[in-house]
Coordinates of N, CA and C in Angstrom, one line a residue:
M38 N 0.8 -1.3 0.0 CA 0.0 0.1 -0.2 C 0.9 1.2 -0.1
S39 N 0.7 2.1 -0.8 CA 1.6 3.6 -0.9 C 1.0 4.4 0.0
R40 N 2.0 5.0 0.7 CA 1.7 6.0 1.7 C 1.9 7.5 0.9
M41 N 2.2 7.4 -0.2 CA 3.0 8.6 -0.8 C 1.4 9.5 -1.1
I42 N 1.6 10.7 -1.0 CA 0.6 11.6 -1.5 C 0.8 12.6 -2.4
T43 N 0.2 12.8 -3.4 CA 0.8 13.5 -4.7 C 0.1 14.8 -4.6
F44 N 1.0 15.9 -4.6 CA 0.8 17.4 -4.9 C 1.2 17.7 -6.0
A45 N 1.0 18.9 -6.6 CA 1.6 19.4 -7.6 C 2.9 20.3 -7.1
G46 N 3.0 20.9 -5.8 CA 4.3 21.7 -5.6 C 4.9 21.2 -4.4
I47 N 4.3 20.1 -3.6 CA 4.9 19.6 -2.3 C 5.5 18.3 -2.6
I48 N 6.6 18.3 -2.3 CA 7.4 16.8 -2.7 C 7.5 15.9 -1.4
N49 N 7.7 14.8 -1.6 CA 8.0 13.8 -0.5 C 6.9 13.7 0.5
A50 N 5.6 13.9 0.1 CA 4.5 13.9 1.0 C 4.0 12.6 1.5
R51 N 4.1 12.0 2.5 CA 3.6 10.8 2.8 C 2.4 11.0 4.3
D52 N 1.7 10.1 4.1 CA 0.6 9.6 4.9 C 1.0 8.5 5.8
L53 N 0.9 8.5 7.2 CA 1.6 7.3 8.0 C 0.4 6.3 8.3
G54 N -0.9 6.8 7.9 CA -1.9 5.8 8.2 C -1.5 4.7 7.4
G55 N -2.2 3.7 8.2 CA -1.8 2.4 7.8 C -0.5 1.6 8.4
L56 N 0.4 2.6 8.9 CA 1.4 1.3 9.5 C 0.7 1.1 10.9
T57 N 1.7 0.0 11.2 CA 1.4 -1.0 12.4 C 2.3 -0.2 13.8
T58 N 1.5 -0.1 14.6 CA 2.4 0.3 16.2 C 3.0 -1.1 16.5
T59 N 4.0 -0.6 17.6 CA 4.4 -1.7 18.2 C 3.5 -2.5 19.1
E60 N 2.2 -2.0 19.5 CA 1.4 -2.6 20.0 C 0.2 -3.6 19.1
G61 N 0.5 -3.4 17.6 CA 0.0 -4.3 16.8 C -1.3 -3.4 16.2
K62 N -1.5 -2.2 16.7 CA -2.5 -1.3 16.4 C -2.3 -0.7 15.0
T63 N -3.3 -0.2 14.3 CA -2.9 0.6 12.8 C -3.3 2.1 13.1
I64 N -2.2 2.8 12.4 CA -2.7 4.2 12.7 C -3.7 4.5 11.6
R65 N -4.2 5.3 11.9 CA -5.5 5.9 11.1 C -5.2 6.6 10.0
K66 N -5.6 6.6 8.8 CA -5.4 7.5 7.8 C -5.7 8.9 8.0
G67 N -4.9 9.7 7.2 CA -5.1 11.3 7.1 C -4.8 11.9 8.3
L68 N -4.5 11.5 9.5 CA -3.9 12.1 10.4 C -2.5 12.6 10.7
L69 N -1.5 11.6 10.4 CA 0.0 12.0 10.5 C 0.6 12.1 9.0
L70 N 0.7 13.3 8.9 CA 1.3 13.6 7.5 C 3.2 14.1 7.7
R71 N 4.0 13.6 6.7 CA 5.3 14.2 6.7 C 5.4 14.7 5.3
T72 N 6.3 15.7 5.2 CA 6.4 16.3 3.6 C 7.9 17.1 3.8
A73 N 8.3 17.3 2.7 CA 9.4 18.1 2.4 C 8.8 19.5 2.7
N74 N 9.4 20.8 2.5 CA 9.2 22.1 3.1 C 7.8 22.5 2.4
L75 N 6.9 23.3 2.5 CA 6.0 23.8 2.1 C 6.0 25.0 1.0
S76 N 7.3 25.5 0.7 CA 7.5 26.5 0.1 C 7.3 26.5 -1.4
Q77 N 6.8 25.5 -1.9 CA 6.5 25.4 -3.4 C 4.9 25.0 -3.4
A78 N 4.2 25.0 -2.2 CA 2.9 24.5 -2.4 C 1.9 25.4 -3.3
T79 N 1.3 24.8 -4.1 CA 0.2 25.6 -4.9 C -0.7 25.8 -4.2
E80 N -1.9 26.5 -4.9 CA -3.1 26.9 -4.2 C -3.6 25.5 -3.9
A81 N -3.7 24.9 -5.0 CA -4.5 23.5 -4.9 C -4.1 22.6 -3.8
D82 N -2.6 22.6 -3.8 CA -1.9 21.7 -2.6 C -2.7 22.2 -1.3
L83 N -2.6 23.4 -0.9 CA -3.3 24.0 0.2 C -4.4 24.0 0.4
A84 N -5.4 24.0 -0.5 CA -6.6 23.6 -0.6 C -6.8 21.9 -0.2
K85 N -6.0 21.1 -0.6 CA -6.1 19.7 -0.5 C -5.6 19.4 1.1
L86 N -4.8 20.1 1.6 CA -4.5 20.1 2.7 C -5.4 20.3 4.0
R87 N -6.4 21.1 3.6 CA -7.1 21.6 4.2 C -8.6 20.8 4.3
Q88 N -9.0 20.6 2.9 CA -10.1 20.0 2.4 C -10.1 18.3 2.7
D89 N -8.8 17.8 2.3 CA -9.0 16.4 2.3 C -8.5 15.7 3.8
Y90 N -7.3 16.7 4.3 CA -6.9 16.1 5.5 C -7.2 16.9 6.8
C91 N -7.9 18.2 6.4 CA -8.6 18.7 7.7 C -7.2 19.2 8.4
L92 N -6.1 19.6 7.7 CA -4.9 19.9 8.4 C -5.0 20.8 9.5
S93 N -4.6 21.1 10.6 CA -4.8 21.8 11.8 C -3.5 22.4 12.2
S94 N -2.3 21.6 12.0 CA -1.3 22.2 12.7 C 0.0 21.6 11.7
I95 N 1.0 22.5 11.7 CA 2.2 22.2 10.8 C 3.2 22.1 12.0
I96 N 4.6 21.5 11.9 CA 5.5 21.5 12.8 C 6.6 21.6 11.7
D97 N 7.4 22.6 11.9 CA 8.5 22.8 10.8 C 9.6 22.5 11.8
L98 N 10.6 21.6 11.3 CA 11.8 21.3 11.9 C 13.2 21.7 11.4
R99 N 12.9 22.7 10.5 CA 14.1 23.2 9.9 C 14.8 24.4 10.7
T100 N 16.0 24.6 10.2 CA 16.6 25.8 10.9 C 16.1 27.0 10.5
A101 N 16.5 28.4 11.4 CA 16.1 29.6 10.9 C 16.8 30.0 9.5
V102 N 17.9 29.7 9.3 CA 18.4 29.8 7.8 C 17.4 29.0 6.7
E103 N 17.1 27.7 6.9 CA 16.3 27.0 6.1 C 14.9 27.8 5.9
R104 N 14.3 28.0 7.2 CA 13.0 28.7 6.8 C 13.3 30.1 6.2
R105 N 14.1 30.9 6.3 CA 14.4 32.2 5.4 C 14.7 31.8 4.2
E106 N 15.5 30.9 3.7 CA 15.8 30.5 2.4 C 14.5 30.4 1.7
K107 N 13.6 29.5 2.3 CA 12.7 28.7 1.7 C 11.3 28.9 2.5
P108 N 10.7 30.1 2.7 CA 9.6 30.4 3.7 C 8.2 29.3 3.3
D109 N 7.8 28.9 4.2 CA 6.6 27.9 3.7 C 5.5 28.7 3.3
R110 N 4.4 28.1 2.7 CA 3.0 28.6 2.2 C 2.0 28.0 3.4
I111 N 1.5 28.6 4.0 CA 0.6 27.9 5.0 C -0.9 28.0 4.7
P112 N -1.6 27.1 4.6 CA -2.9 27.2 4.8 C -3.7 28.2 5.5
E113 N -4.6 28.6 5.2 CA -5.3 29.7 6.1 C -5.9 29.0 7.4
G114 N -5.5 29.6 8.5 CA -6.3 29.0 9.7 C -5.5 27.8 10.1
V115 N -4.3 27.7 9.8 CA -3.2 26.2 10.0 C -2.4 26.8 11.2
E116 N -2.4 26.0 12.4 CA -1.5 26.7 13.7 C 0.1 26.0 13.1
V117 N 1.2 27.0 13.2 CA 2.6 26.6 13.0 C 3.3 26.5 14.3
Q118 N 4.0 25.4 14.4 CA 5.0 25.4 15.6 C 6.4 25.1 14.8
I119 N 7.2 26.1 15.3 CA 8.7 25.9 15.2 C 9.4 25.0 16.0
H120 N 10.2 24.0 15.4 CA 10.9 23.2 16.7 C 11.7 22.7 15.7
P121 N 13.0 23.4 15.6 CA 14.2 23.0 15.0 C 15.0 21.9 15.6
I122 N 15.3 20.8 14.6 CA 15.7 20.0 15.2 C 17.3 20.1 15.7
F123 N 17.9 21.0 14.5 CA 19.4 21.5 14.6 C 19.2 23.1 15.3
D124 N 19.8 23.7 16.2 CA 20.4 24.9 16.7 C 21.6 25.6 16.2
E125 N 21.8 26.5 16.7 CA 23.2 27.2 16.6 C 24.6 26.4 16.8
A126 N 24.0 25.4 17.8 CA 25.1 24.6 18.1 C 25.6 23.4 17.0
T127 N 24.6 23.3 16.1 CA 24.7 22.3 15.2 C 24.7 22.6 13.6
A128 N 24.3 24.1 13.6 CA 24.3 24.7 12.2 C 25.3 24.4 11.0
G129 N 24.8 24.3 10.1 CA 25.6 23.6 8.8 C 25.4 22.4 8.6
I130 N 24.8 21.6 9.7 CA 25.1 20.1 9.3 C 24.0 20.0 8.2
T131 N 23.1 20.8 7.8 CA 22.2 20.4 6.8 C 22.2 21.2 5.5
R132 N 23.9 21.6 5.5 CA 24.3 22.2 4.5 C 23.6 23.5 4.0
E133 N 22.6 24.2 4.9 CA 21.7 25.4 4.6 C 22.8 26.5 3.9
G134 N 22.5 27.2 3.0 CA 22.9 28.2 2.2 C 23.8 27.7 1.3
E135 N 24.1 26.5 1.2 CA 25.4 25.8 0.3 C 24.6 25.8 -1.3
T136 N 25.4 25.8 -2.3 CA 24.7 25.4 -3.7 C 24.9 23.9 -3.7
P137 N 23.7 22.8 -3.5 CA 24.1 21.4 -3.5 C 24.8 20.8 -5.1
S138 N 25.7 19.9 -4.6 CA 26.3 19.5 -5.7 C 26.3 18.0 -5.0
P139 N 26.5 16.6 -6.4 CA 26.6 15.6 -5.6 C 27.6 15.0 -4.5
F140 N 28.9 16.4 -4.8 CA 29.8 15.9 -4.2 C 29.8 16.6 -2.6
S141 N 28.8 17.1 -2.2 CA 28.8 17.9 -1.2 C 27.5 17.5 -0.1
L142 N 27.4 16.1 -0.2 CA 26.6 15.5 0.6 C 27.0 15.5 2.0
P143 N 26.1 15.6 3.2 CA 26.6 15.7 4.5 C 26.9 14.4 5.2
D144 N 27.9 14.2 5.9 CA 28.4 12.9 6.4 C 26.9 12.5 7.2
M145 N 26.2 11.4 6.6 CA 25.0 11.1 7.3 C 25.1 10.3 8.7
V146 N 26.2 9.8 8.8 CA 26.3 9.1 9.9 C 26.4 10.1 11.2
S147 N 27.1 11.0 10.7 CA 27.5 12.0 12.0 C 26.1 12.8 12.1
L148 N 25.2 13.3 10.9 CA 23.7 13.7 10.7 C 22.9 13.0 12.1
Y149 N 22.8 11.6 11.5 CA 22.0 10.7 12.6 C 22.6 10.8 13.7
R150 N 23.8 10.5 14.1 CA 24.3 10.4 15.5 C 24.0 11.9 16.2
T151 N 24.3 13.1 15.5 CA 24.1 14.2 16.2 C 22.6 14.4 16.8
M152 N 21.6 13.9 15.7 CA 20.1 14.1 15.9 C 20.0 13.2 17.3
I153 N 20.5 12.1 17.6 CA 19.8 11.5 18.8 C 20.8 11.6 19.8
V154 N 22.3 12.2 19.5 CA 22.9 12.4 20.7 C 23.0 13.4 21.2
A155 N 23.4 14.4 20.4 CA 23.3 16.0 21.1 C 22.2 16.6 21.9
E156 N 22.2 16.8 23.2 CA 21.4 17.2 23.8 C 20.4 18.4 23.3
P157 N 20.6 19.3 22.6 CA 20.0 20.4 21.9 C 18.9 19.6 21.1
C158 N 19.3 18.8 20.1 CA 18.6 17.8 19.3 C 17.6 17.0 19.8
R159 N 18.2 16.3 21.0 CA 17.2 15.6 21.9 C 16.3 16.2 22.3
A160 N 16.4 17.3 22.7 CA 15.4 18.1 23.6 C 14.6 18.5 22.3
A161 N 15.0 19.1 21.4 CA 14.1 19.3 20.4 C 13.2 18.2 19.7
L162 N 13.8 17.2 19.6 CA 12.8 15.8 19.2 C 11.9 15.5 20.4
H163 N 12.1 15.8 21.5 CA 11.0 15.2 22.6 C 10.0 16.6 22.3
E164 N 10.1 17.8 22.0 CA 9.7 19.1 22.2 C 8.5 18.5 21.0
V165 N 9.0 17.9 19.7 CA 8.3 17.4 18.4 C 7.0 16.3 18.9
L166 N 8.0 15.4 19.3 CA 7.1 14.1 19.7 C 5.9 14.6 20.7
T167 N 6.1 15.3 21.8 CA 5.2 16.0 22.6 C 4.3 16.6 22.0
A168 N 4.5 17.8 21.1 CA 3.5 18.1 20.3 C 2.9 17.4 19.3
I169 N 3.2 16.5 19.1 CA 2.5 15.2 18.2 C 1.5 14.5 18.9
F170 N 1.7 14.0 20.0 CA 1.0 13.2 20.8 C 0.1 14.3 21.7
A171 N 0.5 15.6 21.5 CA -0.5 16.2 22.4 C -1.5 17.2 21.3
H172 N -1.7 16.8 20.2 CA -2.1 17.1 19.2 C -3.7 16.8 19.3
D173 N -4.7 17.7 19.0 CA -6.2 17.5 18.9 C -6.6 16.8 17.8
F174 N -6.5 15.6 17.5 CA -7.0 15.1 16.3 C -8.3 15.1 15.9
E175 N -9.2 15.6 16.8 CA -10.4 16.0 16.5 C -10.5 17.0 15.6
K176 N -9.7 18.1 15.7 CA -9.6 19.2 14.7 C -8.9 18.7 13.2
G177 N -8.1 17.8 13.2 CA -7.8 17.3 12.1 C -6.4 16.9 11.9
A178 N -5.6 16.8 10.9 CA -4.2 16.2 10.7 C -3.4 17.4 11.3
V179 N -2.1 16.6 11.6 CA -0.6 17.1 11.7 C 0.1 16.8 10.9
L180 N 0.9 17.8 10.4 CA 1.9 17.6 9.3 C 3.3 18.0 10.0
W181 N 4.3 17.4 10.2 CA 5.7 18.0 10.2 C 6.5 17.7 8.8
H182 N 7.5 18.6 8.9 CA 8.5 18.7 7.7 C 9.6 19.2 8.1
C183 N 10.6 19.2 7.1 CA 12.2 19.8 7.1 C 12.4 20.2 5.9
T184 N 13.5 20.0 5.2 CA 13.7 20.6 4.1 C 13.3 19.7 2.9
A185 N 13.7 18.5 2.8 CA 13.6 17.4 1.9 C 12.6 16.4 2.3
G186 N 12.0 16.4 3.6 CA 11.2 15.5 4.3 C 11.8 13.9 4.4
K187 N 13.0 14.0 4.7 CA 13.7 12.4 4.8 C 14.2 12.4 6.4
D188 N 15.4 13.0 6.3 CA 16.3 12.7 7.6 C 15.4 12.8 8.8
R189 N 15.1 14.4 9.0 CA 14.7 14.7 10.5 C 13.3 14.3 10.3
C190 N 12.5 14.1 9.2 CA 11.0 13.7 9.4 C 11.2 12.1 9.5
G191 N 12.0 11.6 9.0 CA 12.1 10.1 9.3 C 12.3 9.7 10.6
I192 N 13.3 10.4 11.2 CA 13.4 10.5 12.8 C 12.4 10.4 13.9
I193 N 11.3 11.4 13.4 CA 10.3 11.6 14.0 C 9.3 10.4 13.8
A194 N 9.2 9.9 12.6 CA 8.3 8.9 12.2 C 8.6 7.6 12.5
L195 N 9.9 7.4 13.1 CA 10.6 5.9 13.1 C 9.5 5.4 14.3
R196 N 9.6 4.2 14.1 CA 9.0 3.3 14.8 C 10.0 2.4 15.6
P197 N 10.2 2.4 17.0 CA 11.3 1.7 17.6 C 11.2 0.1 17.1
P198 N 12.2 -0.5 17.4 CA 12.4 -2.2 16.9 C 11.5 -2.8 18.2

C-alpha cells in the first residue's frame, strides 16, 4: 500500500496511516503527515491539505536559515509550530546556504548521530513528539516537515524496533 500523497508543488509527502504500531494497532489514515518544505505549495495543494486532511497543525523542523531561504506557504487557519531539530550548536550540518552538488552531501552517520546524541537535538525531538502526541486530532491532521522530508522527518516517524 502506497503512503505517498501526490501534490503539484509539495514533494515527498506521505501519510503514516496504515502503519502498524509496536502494540499491533494500525494508525488511522489522514492524521499523521510528513513532507518536504511547503515553499512550493500551490493553491491547490493548500486546499487539498485543508479539505482532504483537515490539516490543523504544521510542525516545522528546519533551522532559521532554512526557513528564511524557503519560507513555507501555509493554509489559512493552520497553526504553525517551529521546533528546529538543529540549533546554532549544530548549524551547517544540513548544509543550508550552500549550492547543492553531488559531492557536497553531509556525512549521514554524523547527521544521525548528532540528532540522537546532541542534547539540543534530543530536546527538540522531545518537543516535537510531545506536540504530536498532544495534538487534538478531532480538529484534523498534523503535518511535520524539514527541507527534503527525509532525515529529520524520518526520525520523528521512526517506530522503535
